[in-house]
PDB file of C-alpha atoms in Angstrom:
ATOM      1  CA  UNK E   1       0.000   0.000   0.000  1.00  0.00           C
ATOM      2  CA  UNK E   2       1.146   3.349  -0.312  1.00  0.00           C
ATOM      3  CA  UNK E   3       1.282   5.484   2.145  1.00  0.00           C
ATOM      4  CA  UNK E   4       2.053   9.186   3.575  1.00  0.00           C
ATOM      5  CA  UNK E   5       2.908  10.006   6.862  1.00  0.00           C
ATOM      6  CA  UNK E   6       2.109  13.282   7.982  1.00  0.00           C
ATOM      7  CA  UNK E   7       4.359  14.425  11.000  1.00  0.00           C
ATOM      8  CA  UNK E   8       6.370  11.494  10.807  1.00  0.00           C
ATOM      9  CA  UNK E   9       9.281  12.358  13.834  1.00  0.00           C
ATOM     10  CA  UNK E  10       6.362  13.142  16.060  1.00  0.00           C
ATOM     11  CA  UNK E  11       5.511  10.371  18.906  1.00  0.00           C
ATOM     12  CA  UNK E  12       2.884   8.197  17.279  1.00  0.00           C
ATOM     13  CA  UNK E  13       4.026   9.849  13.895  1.00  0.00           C
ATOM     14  CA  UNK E  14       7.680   7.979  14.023  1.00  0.00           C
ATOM     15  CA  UNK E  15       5.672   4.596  15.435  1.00  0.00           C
ATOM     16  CA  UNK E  16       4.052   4.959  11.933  1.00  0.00           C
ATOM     17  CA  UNK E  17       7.073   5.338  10.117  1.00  0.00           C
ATOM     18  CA  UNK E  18       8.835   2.187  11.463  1.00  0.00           C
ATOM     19  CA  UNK E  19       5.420  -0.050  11.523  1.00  0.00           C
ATOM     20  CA  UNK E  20       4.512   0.604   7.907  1.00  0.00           C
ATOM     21  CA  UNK E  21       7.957   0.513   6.548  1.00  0.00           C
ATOM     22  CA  UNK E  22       8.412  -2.900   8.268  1.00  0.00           C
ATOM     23  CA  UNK E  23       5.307  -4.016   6.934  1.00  0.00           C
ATOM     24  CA  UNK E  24       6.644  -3.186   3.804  1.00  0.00           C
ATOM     25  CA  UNK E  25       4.578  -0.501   2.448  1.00  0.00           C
ATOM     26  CA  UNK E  26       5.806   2.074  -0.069  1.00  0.00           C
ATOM     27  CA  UNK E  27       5.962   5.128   2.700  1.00  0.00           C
ATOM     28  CA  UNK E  28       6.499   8.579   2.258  1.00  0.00           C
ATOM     29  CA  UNK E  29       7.465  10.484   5.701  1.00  0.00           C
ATOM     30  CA  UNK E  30       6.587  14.081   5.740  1.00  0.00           C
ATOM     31  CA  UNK E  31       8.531  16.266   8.021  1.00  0.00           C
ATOM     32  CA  UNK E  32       9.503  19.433   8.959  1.00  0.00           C
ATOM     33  CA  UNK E  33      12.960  18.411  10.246  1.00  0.00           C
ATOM     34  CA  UNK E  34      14.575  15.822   8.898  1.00  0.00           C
ATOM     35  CA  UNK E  35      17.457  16.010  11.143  1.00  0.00           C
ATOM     36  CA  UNK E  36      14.988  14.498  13.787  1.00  0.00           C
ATOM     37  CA  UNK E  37      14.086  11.322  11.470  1.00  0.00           C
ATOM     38  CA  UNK E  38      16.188   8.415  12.539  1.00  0.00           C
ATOM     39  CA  UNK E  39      17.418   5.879   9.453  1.00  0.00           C
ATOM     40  CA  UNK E  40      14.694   4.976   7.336  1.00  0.00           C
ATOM     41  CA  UNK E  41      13.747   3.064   3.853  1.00  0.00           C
ATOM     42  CA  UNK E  42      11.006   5.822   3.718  1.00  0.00           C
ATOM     43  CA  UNK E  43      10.952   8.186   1.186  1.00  0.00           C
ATOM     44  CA  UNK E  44      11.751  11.515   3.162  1.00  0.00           C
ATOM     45  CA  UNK E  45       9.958  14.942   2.253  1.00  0.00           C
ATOM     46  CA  UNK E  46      10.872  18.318   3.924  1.00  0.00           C
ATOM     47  CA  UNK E  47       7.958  20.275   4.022  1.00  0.00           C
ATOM     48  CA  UNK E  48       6.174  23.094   5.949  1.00  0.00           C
ATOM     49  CA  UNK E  49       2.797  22.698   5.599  1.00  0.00           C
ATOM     50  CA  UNK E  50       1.541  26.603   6.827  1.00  0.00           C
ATOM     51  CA  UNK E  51       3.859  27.209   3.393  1.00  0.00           C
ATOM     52  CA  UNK E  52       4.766  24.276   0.608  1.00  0.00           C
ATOM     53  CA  UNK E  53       1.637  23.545  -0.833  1.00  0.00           C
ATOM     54  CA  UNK E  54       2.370  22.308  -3.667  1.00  0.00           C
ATOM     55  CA  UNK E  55       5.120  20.154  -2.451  1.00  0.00           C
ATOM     56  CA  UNK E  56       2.602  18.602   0.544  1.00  0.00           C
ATOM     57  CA  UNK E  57       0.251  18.048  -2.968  1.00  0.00           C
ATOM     58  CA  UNK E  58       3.095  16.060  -4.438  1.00  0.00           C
ATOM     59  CA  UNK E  59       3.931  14.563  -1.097  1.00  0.00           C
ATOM     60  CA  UNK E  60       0.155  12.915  -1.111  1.00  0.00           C
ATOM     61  CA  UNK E  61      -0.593  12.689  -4.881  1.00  0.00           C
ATOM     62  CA  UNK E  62      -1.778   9.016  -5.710  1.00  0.00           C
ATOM     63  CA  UNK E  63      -1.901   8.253  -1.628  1.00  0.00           C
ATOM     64  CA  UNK E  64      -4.059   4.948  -0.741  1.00  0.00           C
ATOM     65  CA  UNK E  65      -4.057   6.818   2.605  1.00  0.00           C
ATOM     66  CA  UNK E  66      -3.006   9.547   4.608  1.00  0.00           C
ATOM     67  CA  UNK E  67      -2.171   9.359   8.566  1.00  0.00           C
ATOM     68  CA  UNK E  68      -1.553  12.129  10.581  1.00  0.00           C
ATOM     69  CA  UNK E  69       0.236  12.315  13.735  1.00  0.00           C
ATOM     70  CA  UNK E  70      -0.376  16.475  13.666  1.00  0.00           C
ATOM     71  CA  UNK E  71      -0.469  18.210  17.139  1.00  0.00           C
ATOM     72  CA  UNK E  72       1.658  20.430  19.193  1.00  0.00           C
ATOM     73  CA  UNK E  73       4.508  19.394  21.111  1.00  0.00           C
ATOM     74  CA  UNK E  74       5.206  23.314  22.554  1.00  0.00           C
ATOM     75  CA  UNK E  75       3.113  26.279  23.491  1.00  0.00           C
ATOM     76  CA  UNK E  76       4.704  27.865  19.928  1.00  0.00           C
ATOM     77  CA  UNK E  77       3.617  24.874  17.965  1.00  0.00           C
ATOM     78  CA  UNK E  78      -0.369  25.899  18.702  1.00  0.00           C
ATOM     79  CA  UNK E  79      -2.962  25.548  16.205  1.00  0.00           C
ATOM     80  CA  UNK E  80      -0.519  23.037  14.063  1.00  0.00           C
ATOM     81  CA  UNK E  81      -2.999  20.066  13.686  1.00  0.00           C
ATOM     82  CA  UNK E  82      -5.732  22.463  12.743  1.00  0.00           C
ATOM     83  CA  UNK E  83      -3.434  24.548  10.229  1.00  0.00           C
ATOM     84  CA  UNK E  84      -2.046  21.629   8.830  1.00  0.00           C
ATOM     85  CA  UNK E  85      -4.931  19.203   8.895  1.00  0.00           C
ATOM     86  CA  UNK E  86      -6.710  21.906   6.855  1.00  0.00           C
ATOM     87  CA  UNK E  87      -3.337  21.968   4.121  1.00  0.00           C
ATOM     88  CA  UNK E  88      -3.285  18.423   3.805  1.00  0.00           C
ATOM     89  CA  UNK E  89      -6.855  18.093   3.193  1.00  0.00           C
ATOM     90  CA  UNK E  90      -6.879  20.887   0.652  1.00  0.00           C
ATOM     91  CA  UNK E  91      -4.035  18.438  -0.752  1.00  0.00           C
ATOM     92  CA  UNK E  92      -5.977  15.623  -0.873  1.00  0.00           C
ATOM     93  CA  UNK E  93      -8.915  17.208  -2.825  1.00  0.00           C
ATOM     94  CA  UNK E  94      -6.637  18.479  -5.022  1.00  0.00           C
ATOM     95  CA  UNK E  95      -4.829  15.478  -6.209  1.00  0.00           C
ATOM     96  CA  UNK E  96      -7.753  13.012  -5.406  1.00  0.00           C
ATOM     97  CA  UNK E  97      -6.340  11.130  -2.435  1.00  0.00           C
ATOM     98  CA  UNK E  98      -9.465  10.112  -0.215  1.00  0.00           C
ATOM     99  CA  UNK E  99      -8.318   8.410   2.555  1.00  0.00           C
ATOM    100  CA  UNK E 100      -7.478  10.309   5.550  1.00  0.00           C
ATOM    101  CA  UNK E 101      -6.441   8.994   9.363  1.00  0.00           C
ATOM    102  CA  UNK E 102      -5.909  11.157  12.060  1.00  0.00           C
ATOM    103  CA  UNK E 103      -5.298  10.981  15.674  1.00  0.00           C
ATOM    104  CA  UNK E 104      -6.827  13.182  18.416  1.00  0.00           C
ATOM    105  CA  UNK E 105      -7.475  12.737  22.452  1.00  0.00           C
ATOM    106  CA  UNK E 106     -10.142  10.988  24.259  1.00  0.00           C
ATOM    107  CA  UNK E 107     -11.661  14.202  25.455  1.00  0.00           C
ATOM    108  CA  UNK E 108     -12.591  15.852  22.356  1.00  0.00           C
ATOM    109  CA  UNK E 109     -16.114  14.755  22.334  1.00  0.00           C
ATOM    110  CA  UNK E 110     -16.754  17.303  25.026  1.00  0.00           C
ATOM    111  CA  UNK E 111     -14.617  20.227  23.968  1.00  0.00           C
ATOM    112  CA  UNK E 112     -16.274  22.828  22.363  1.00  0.00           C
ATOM    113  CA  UNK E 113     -15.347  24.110  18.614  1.00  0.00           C
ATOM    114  CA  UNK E 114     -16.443  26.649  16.285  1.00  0.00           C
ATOM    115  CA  UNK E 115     -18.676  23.737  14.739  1.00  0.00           C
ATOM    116  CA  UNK E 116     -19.980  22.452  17.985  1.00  0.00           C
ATOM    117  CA  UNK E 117     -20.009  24.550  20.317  1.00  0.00           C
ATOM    118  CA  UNK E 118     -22.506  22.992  22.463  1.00  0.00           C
ATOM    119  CA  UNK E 119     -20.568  19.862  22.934  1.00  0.00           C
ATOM    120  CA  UNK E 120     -22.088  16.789  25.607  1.00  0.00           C
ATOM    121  CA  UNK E 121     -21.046  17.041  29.109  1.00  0.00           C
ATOM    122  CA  UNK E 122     -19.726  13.490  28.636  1.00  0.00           C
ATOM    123  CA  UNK E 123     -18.684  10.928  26.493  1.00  0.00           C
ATOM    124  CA  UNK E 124     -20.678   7.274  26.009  1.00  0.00           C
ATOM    125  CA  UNK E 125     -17.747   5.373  26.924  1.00  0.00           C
ATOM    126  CA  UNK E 126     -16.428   7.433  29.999  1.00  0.00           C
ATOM    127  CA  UNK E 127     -16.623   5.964  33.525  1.00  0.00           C
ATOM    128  CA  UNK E 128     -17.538   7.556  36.805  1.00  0.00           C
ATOM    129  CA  UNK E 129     -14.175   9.136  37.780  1.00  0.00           C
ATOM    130  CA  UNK E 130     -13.490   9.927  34.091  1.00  0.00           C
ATOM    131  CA  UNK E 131     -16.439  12.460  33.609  1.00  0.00           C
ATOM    132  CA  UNK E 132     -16.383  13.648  36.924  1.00  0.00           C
ATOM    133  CA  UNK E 133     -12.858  14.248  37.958  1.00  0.00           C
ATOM    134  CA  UNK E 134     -10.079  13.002  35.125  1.00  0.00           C
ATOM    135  CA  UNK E 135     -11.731  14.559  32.139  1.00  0.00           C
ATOM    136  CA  UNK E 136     -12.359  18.015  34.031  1.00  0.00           C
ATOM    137  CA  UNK E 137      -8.928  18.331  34.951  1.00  0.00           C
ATOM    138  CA  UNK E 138      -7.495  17.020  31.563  1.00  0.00           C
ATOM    139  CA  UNK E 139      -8.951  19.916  29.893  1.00  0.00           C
ATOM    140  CA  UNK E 140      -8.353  22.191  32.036  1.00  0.00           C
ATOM    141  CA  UNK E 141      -4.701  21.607  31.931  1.00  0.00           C
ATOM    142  CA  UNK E 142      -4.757  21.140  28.212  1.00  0.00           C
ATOM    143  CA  UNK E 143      -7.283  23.989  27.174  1.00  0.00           C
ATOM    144  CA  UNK E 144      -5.409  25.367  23.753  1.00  0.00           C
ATOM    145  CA  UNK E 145      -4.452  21.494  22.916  1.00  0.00           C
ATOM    146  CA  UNK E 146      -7.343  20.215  22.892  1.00  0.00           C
ATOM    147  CA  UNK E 147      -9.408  23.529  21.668  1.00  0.00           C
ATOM    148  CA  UNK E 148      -6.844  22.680  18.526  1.00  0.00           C
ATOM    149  CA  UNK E 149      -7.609  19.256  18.406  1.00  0.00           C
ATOM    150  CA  UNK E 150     -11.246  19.988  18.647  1.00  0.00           C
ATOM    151  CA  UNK E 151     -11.004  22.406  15.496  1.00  0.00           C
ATOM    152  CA  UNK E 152      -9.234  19.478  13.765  1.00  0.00           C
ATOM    153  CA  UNK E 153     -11.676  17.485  13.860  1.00  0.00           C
ATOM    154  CA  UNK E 154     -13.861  20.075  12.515  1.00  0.00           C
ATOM    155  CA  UNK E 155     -11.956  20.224   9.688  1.00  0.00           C
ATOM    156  CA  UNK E 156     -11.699  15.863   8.898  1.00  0.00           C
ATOM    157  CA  UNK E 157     -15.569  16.224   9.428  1.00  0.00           C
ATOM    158  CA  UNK E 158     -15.955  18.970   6.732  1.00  0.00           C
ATOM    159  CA  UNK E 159     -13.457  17.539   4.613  1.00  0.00           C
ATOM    160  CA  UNK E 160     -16.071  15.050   2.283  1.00  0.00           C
ATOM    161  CA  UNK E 161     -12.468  12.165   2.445  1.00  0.00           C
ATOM    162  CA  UNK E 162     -12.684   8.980   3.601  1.00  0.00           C
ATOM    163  CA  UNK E 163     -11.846   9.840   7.427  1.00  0.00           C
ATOM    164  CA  UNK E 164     -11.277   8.255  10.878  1.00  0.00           C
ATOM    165  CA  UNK E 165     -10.242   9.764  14.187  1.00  0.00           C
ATOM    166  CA  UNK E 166      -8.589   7.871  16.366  1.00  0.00           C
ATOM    167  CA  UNK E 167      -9.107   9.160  19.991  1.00  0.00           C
ATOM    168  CA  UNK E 168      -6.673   7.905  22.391  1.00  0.00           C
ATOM    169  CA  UNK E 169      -6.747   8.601  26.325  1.00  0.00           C
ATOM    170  CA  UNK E 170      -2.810   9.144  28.043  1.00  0.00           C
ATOM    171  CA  UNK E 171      -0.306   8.314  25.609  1.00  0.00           C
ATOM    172  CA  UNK E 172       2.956   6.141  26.988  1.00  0.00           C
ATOM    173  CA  UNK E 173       5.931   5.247  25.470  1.00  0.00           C
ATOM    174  CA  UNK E 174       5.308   1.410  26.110  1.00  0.00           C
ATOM    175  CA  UNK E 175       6.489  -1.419  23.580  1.00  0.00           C
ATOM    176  CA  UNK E 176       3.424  -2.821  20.670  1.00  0.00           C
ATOM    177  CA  UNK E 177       1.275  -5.054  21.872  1.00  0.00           C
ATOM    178  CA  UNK E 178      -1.374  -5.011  19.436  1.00  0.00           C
ATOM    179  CA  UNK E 179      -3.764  -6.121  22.175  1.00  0.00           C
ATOM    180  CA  UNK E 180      -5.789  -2.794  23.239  1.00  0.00           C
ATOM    181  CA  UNK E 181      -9.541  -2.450  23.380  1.00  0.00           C
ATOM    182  CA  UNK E 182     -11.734  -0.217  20.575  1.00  0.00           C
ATOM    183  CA  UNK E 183     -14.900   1.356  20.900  1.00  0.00           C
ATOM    184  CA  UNK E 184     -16.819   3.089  17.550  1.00  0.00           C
ATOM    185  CA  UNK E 185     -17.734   6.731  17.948  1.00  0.00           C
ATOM    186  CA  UNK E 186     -17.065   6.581  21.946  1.00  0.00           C
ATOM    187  CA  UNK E 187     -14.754   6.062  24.588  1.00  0.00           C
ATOM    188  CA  UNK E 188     -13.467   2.715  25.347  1.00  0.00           C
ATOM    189  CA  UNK E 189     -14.865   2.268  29.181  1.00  0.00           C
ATOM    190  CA  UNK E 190     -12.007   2.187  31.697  1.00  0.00           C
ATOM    191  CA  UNK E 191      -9.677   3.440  29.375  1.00  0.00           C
ATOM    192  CA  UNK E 192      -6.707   5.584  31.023  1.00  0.00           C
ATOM    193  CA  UNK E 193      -4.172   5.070  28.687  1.00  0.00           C
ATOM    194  CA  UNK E 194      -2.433   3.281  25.398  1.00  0.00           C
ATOM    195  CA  UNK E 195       1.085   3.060  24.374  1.00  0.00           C
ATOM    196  CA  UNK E 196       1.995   5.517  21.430  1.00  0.00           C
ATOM    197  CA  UNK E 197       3.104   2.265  19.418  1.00  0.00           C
ATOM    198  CA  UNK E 198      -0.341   1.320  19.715  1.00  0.00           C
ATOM    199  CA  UNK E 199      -1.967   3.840  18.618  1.00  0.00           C
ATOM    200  CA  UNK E 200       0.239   3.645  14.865  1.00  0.00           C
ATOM    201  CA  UNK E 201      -0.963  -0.110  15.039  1.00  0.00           C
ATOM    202  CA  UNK E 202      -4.678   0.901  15.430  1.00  0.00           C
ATOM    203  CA  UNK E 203      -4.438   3.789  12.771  1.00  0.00           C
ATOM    204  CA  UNK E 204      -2.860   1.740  10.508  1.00  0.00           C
ATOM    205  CA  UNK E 205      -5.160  -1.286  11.125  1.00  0.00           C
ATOM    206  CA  UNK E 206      -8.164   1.094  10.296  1.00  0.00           C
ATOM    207  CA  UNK E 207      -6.869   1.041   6.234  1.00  0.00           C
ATOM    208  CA  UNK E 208      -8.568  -2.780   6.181  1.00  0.00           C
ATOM    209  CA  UNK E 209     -11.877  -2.062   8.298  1.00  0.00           C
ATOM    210  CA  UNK E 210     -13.895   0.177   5.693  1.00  0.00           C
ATOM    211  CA  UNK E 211     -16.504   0.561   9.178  1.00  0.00           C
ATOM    212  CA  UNK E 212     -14.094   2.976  10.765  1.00  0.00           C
ATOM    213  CA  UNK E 213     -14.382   5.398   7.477  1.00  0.00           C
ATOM    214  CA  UNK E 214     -16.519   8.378   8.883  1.00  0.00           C
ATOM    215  CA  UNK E 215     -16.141   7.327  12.696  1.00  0.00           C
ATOM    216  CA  UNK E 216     -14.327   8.010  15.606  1.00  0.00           C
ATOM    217  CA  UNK E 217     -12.453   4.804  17.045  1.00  0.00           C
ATOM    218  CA  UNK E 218     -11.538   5.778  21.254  1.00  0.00           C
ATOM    219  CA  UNK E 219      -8.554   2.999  21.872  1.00  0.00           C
ATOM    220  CA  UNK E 220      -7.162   2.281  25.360  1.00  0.00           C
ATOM    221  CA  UNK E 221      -5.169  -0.733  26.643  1.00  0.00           C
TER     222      UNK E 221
END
């Protein structure tokens, strides 16, 4: 399959990059510093997506699929995965690459956004202590993240591709197990956290399960 990988030194963007390219697919990593990339078999584009348009166009032109690992590491990187969720779509519909997978945070179901901004107190999937103490906190300490993220998803919804979100709770930097639990459009229920090489395996996963395509999938371990 061939692939692009948006944001590829990122966390869950570089557990893309190896998982893909060890499974053999014809990869193209899209970065904005290669110095950060460690040895790959990828093929490697430099490219700022707020700028290079047409190079991001080449980067996903005749794409079976698209996965983002777009959001902000630092304060200075807010409003990425909305700014450049919104270039790679325009991308997409340019060179006629539908499918799109992106990843977000458990949370985002209740976070307001210029598209919903009368979001449900809860999710379906959350627990007791996770709508009444762990999600309240969460976005409280990660307001402008997850505002961003929350316009992201605007932006996938809008975008008339061939989407999925993947929503995971706290991210870790455990080893693959491929084991983790998935619930469609909600939460997964007692779901605190997922290893970042998890995540890549369920985003990639999602290529062969044509049900994700318009859905959110929450994962958790």
């Amino acid at each position: 399959m061939k692939l692009t990988i948006i944001a590829a030194t990122g966390g869950i963007g570089r557990q893309i990059l190896e998982q893909a390219t060890a499974a053999g697919h014809d990869v193209t990593a899209v970065v904005r510093d290669p110095s950060r990339l460690p040895r790959t078999s990828a093929r490697v584009m430099t490219i700022d997506l707020d700028k290079d348009t047409a190079t991001l166009a080449n980067a996903v032109a005749g794409a079976d699929a698209v996965l983002s690992g777009l959001g902000a590491r630092t304060k200075a990187d807010e409003g990425i995965a909305t700014r450049g969720t919104r270039a790679i779509v325009d991308a997409m519909r340019t060179t006629g690459s539908a499918r799109l997978v992106v990843v977000s945070a458990a949370p985002i179901g209740t976070v307001a956004s210029p598209d919903n901004p009368h979001p449900p107190t809860h999710d379906a999937g959350d627990g007791f202590f996770m709508r009444h103490l762990f999600s309240g906190i969460a976005k409280t300490l990660f307001r402008a993240h997850y505002a961003d993220l929350a316009a992201m998803e605007n932006v996938v919804r809008a975008s008339r591709l061939d989407w999925t979100i993947a929503r995971p709770p706290k991210l870790t930097d455990r080893a693959l197990t491929g084991t983790y639990r998935t619930a469609l459009d909600q939460n997964v229920r007692g779901g605190w956290s997922i290893s970042r090489a998890d995540v890549a395996d369920l985003m990639l996963r999602t290529l062969d399960r044509p049900e994700t395509v318009g859905h959110v999938v929450g994962a958790a371990s």
